[in-house]
mmCIF file of C-alpha atoms in Angstrom:
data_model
loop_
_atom_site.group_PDB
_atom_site.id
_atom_site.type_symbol
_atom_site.label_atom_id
_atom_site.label_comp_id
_atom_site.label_asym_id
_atom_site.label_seq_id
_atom_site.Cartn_x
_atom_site.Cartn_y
_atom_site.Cartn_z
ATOM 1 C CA UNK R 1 119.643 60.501 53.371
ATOM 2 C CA UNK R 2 118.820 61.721 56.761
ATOM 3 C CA UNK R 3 118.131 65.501 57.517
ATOM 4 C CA UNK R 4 120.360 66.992 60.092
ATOM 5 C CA UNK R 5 119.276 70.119 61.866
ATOM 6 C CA UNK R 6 121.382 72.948 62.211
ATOM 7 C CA UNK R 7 121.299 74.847 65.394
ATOM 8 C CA UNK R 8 119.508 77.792 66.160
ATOM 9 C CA UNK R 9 122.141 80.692 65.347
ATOM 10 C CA UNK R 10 121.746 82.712 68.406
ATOM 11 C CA UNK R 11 122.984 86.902 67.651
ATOM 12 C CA UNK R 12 125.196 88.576 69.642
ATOM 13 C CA UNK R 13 124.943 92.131 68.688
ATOM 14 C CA UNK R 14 124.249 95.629 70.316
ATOM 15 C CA UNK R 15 120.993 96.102 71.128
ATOM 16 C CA UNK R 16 119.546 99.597 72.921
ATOM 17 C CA UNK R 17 117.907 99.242 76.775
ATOM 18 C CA UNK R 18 114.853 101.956 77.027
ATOM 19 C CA UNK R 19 114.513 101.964 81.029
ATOM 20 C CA UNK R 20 111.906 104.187 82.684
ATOM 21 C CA UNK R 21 111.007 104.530 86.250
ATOM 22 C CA UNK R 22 107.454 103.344 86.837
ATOM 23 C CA UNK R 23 105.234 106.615 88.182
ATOM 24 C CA UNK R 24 108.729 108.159 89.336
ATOM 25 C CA UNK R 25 107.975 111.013 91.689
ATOM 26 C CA UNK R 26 105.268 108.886 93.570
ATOM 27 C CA UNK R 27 108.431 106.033 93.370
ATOM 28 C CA UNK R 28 111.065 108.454 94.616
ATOM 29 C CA UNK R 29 108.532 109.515 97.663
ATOM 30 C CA UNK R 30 107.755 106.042 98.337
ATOM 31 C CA UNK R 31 112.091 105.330 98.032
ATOM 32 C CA UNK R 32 112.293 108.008 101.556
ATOM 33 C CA UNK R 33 109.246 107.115 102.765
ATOM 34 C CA UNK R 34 107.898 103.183 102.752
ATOM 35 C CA UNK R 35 105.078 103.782 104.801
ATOM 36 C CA UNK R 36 103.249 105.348 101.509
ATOM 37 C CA UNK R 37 103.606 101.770 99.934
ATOM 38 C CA UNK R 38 100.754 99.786 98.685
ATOM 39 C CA UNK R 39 98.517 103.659 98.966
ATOM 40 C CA UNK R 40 97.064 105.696 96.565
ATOM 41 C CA UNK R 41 99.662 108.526 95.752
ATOM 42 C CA UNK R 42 99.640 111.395 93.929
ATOM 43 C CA UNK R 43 102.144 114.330 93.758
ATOM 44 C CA UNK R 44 100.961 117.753 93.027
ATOM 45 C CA UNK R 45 102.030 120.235 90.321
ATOM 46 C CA UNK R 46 104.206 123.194 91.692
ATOM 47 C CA UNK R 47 101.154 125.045 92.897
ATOM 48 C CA UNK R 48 99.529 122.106 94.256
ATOM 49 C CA UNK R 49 96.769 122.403 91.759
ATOM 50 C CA UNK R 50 96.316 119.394 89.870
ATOM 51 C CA UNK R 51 98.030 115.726 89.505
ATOM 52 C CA UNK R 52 101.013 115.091 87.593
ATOM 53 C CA UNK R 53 101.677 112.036 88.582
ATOM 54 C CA UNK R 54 99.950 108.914 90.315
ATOM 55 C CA UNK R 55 100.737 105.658 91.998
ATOM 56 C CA UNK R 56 99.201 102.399 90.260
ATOM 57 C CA UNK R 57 96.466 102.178 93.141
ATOM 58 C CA UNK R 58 95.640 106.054 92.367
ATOM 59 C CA UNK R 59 95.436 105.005 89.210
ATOM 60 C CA UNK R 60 93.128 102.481 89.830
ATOM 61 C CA UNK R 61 90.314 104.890 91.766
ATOM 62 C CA UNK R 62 90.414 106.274 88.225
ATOM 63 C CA UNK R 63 92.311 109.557 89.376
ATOM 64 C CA UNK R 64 93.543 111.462 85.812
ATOM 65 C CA UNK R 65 96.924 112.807 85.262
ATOM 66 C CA UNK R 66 95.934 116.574 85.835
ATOM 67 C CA UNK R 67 93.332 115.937 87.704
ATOM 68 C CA UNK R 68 92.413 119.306 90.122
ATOM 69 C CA UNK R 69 93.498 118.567 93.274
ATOM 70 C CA UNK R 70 90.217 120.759 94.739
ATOM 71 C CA UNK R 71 88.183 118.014 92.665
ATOM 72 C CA UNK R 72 90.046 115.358 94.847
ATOM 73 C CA UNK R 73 90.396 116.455 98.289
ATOM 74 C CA UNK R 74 86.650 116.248 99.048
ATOM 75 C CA UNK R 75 87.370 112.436 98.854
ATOM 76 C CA UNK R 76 90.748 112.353 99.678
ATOM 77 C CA UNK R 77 90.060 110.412 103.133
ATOM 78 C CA UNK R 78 87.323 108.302 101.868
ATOM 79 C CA UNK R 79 89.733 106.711 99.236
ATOM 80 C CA UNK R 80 93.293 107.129 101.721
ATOM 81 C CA UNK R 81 94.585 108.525 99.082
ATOM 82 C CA UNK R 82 97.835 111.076 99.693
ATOM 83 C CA UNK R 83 98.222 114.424 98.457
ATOM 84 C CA UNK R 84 102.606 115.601 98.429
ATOM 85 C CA UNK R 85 103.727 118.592 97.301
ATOM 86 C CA UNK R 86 106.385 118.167 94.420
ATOM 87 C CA UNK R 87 109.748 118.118 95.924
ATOM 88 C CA UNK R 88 112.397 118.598 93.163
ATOM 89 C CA UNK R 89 115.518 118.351 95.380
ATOM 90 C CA UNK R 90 114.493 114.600 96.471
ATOM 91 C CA UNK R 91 113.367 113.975 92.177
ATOM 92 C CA UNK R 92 116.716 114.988 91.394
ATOM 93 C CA UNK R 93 118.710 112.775 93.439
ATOM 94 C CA UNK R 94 116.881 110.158 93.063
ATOM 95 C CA UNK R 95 117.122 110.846 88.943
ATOM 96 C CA UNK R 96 121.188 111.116 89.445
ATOM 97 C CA UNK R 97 121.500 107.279 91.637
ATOM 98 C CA UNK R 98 119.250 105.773 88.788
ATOM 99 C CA UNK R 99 121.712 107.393 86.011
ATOM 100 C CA UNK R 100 124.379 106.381 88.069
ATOM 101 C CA UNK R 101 123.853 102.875 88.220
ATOM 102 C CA UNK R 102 122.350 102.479 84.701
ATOM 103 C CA UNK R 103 125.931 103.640 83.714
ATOM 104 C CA UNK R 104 127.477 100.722 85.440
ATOM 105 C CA UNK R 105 125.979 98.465 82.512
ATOM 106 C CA UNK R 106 127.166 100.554 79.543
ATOM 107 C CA UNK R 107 129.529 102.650 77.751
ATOM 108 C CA UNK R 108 126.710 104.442 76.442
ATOM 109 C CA UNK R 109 124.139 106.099 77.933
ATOM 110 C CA UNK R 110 121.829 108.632 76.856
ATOM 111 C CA UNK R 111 119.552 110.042 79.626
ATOM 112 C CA UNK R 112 116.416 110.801 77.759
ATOM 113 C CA UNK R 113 114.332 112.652 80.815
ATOM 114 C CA UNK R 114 114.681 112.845 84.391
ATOM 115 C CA UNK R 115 113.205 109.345 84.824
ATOM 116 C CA UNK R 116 114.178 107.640 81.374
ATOM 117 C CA UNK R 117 117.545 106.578 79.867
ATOM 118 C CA UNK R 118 118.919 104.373 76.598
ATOM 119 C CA UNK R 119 121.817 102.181 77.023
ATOM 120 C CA UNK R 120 123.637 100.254 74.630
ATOM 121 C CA UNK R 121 123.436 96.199 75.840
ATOM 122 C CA UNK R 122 125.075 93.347 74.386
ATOM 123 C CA UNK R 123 124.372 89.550 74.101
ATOM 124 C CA UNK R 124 121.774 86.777 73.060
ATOM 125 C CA UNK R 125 118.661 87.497 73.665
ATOM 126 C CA UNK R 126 118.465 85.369 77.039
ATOM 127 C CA UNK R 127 121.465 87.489 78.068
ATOM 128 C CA UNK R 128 119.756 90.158 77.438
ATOM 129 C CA UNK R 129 116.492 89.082 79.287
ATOM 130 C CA UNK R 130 118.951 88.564 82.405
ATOM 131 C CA UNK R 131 120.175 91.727 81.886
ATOM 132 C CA UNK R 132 117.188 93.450 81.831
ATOM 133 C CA UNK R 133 115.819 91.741 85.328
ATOM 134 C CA UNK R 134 118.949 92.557 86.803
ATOM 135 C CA UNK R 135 118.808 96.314 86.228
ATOM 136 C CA UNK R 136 115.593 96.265 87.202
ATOM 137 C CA UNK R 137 116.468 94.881 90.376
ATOM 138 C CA UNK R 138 119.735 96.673 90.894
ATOM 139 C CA UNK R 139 116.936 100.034 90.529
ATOM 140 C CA UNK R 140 114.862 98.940 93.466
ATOM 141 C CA UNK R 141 117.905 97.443 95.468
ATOM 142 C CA UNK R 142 120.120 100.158 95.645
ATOM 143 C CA UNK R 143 117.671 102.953 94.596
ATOM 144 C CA UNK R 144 114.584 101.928 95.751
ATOM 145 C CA UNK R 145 112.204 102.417 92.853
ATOM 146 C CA UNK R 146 110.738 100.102 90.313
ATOM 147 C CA UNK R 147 111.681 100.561 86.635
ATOM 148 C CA UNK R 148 110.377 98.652 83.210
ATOM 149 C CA UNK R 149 113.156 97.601 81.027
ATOM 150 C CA UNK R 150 112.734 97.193 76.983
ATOM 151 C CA UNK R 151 115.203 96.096 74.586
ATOM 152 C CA UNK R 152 115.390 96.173 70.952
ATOM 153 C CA UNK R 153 117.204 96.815 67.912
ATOM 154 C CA UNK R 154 116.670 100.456 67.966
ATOM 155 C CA UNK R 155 116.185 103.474 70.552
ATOM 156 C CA UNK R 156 112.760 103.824 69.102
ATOM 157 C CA UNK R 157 111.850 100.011 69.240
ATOM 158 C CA UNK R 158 113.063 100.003 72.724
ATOM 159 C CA UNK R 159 110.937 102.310 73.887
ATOM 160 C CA UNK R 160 107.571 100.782 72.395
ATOM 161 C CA UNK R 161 108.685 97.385 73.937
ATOM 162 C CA UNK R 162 109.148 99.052 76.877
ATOM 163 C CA UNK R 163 105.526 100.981 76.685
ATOM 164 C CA UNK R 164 103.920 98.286 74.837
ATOM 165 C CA UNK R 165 105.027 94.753 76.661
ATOM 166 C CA UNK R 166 106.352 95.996 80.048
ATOM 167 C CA UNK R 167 104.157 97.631 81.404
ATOM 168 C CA UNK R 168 101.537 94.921 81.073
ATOM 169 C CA UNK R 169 103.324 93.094 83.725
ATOM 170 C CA UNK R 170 104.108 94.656 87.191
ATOM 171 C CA UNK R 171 107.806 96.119 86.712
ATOM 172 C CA UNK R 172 108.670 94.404 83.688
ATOM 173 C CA UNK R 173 111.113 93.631 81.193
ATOM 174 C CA UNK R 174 110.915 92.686 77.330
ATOM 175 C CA UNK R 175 113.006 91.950 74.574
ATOM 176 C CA UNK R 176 111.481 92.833 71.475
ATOM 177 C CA UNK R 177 113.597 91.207 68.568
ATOM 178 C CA UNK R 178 114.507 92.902 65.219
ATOM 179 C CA UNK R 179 112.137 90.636 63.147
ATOM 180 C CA UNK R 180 109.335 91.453 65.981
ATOM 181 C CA UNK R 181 109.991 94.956 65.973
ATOM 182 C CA UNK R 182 109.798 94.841 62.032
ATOM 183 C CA UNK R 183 106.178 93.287 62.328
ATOM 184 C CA UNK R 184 104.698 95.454 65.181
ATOM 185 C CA UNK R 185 106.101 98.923 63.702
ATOM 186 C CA UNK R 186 104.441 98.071 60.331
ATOM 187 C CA UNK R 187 101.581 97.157 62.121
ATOM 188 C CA UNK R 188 100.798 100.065 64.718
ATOM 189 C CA UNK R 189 98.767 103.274 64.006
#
């Protein structure tokens, strides 16, 4: 008797999209200003004292998050590296069109911080991959700011495929399956 082969049973069930704007205020200064792109970045705490957040390129000159912005200056030039004052107003907006669109994909969303939200997303997990790429390039289309997408079973899930497998690649997106999430959560710190 010959063995037949049943076909892969692919799930269509709700899953939860963690999305998060990669370095957002240096991203939302880079959105008005394009000039800045491809430059080390940082913008300044409300005072202008220390770091809070950094580009990928200031990140790479090994600049810290809070980081003393007296410390830096002295080789501010030497690196090209630019200094901006926080400018709430512009992080705001820019917060409200990513919420905005993010919407446009679900009936649920829960905005999680100024530059994070969880959406409920439904398909196969190719679907969902599309999906994914397609918010992500919906954020820097009509927003003009990079995002990394994870998807998983669970908000909490979500967001470690999003930290853990996304951000290894520039901008990315993963889907990080129930039976994966199962293994990595029981296998993490």
């Amino acid at each position: 008797m010959a063995s037949v082969s049943k076909p892969a049973v692919m799930r269509r069930m709700q899953e939860i999209a963690h999305v998060d704007v990669n370095c957002f205020y240096a991203s939302a200064e880079r959105a008005f200003n394009p000039s800045l792109e491809g430059k080390p970045v940082i913008v300044l705490s409300n005072n202008d004292g220390c770091a809070v957040t950094r580009s990928p390129e200031a990140k790479r000159l090994g600049i810290a998050m809070g980081d003393p912005w007296f410390k830096l200056r002295p080789r501010a030039k030497e690196w090209g590296l630019v200094a901006l004052s926080s400018n709430y107003e512009l992080y705001g907006d820019i917060s409200a069109r990513v919420m905005e669109l993010l919407g446009r994909y679900s009936a649920w969303l829960e905005v999680y911080s100024i530059d994070e939200a969880f959406l409920g997303v439904k398909g196969e997990p190719d679907e969902l991959l599309d999906l994914g790429r397609e918010m992500k390039a919906a954020c820097r289309r009509h927003v003009g700011v990079p995002v990394c997408v994870g998807i998983a079973p669970t908000t909490g899930t979500a967001a470690y495929s999003r930290v853990t497998y996304s951000s290894n690649f520039p901008w990315g997106v993963h889907h990080l399956t129930g039976v994966q999430g199962g293994r990595c959560c029981s296998s993490g710190p």
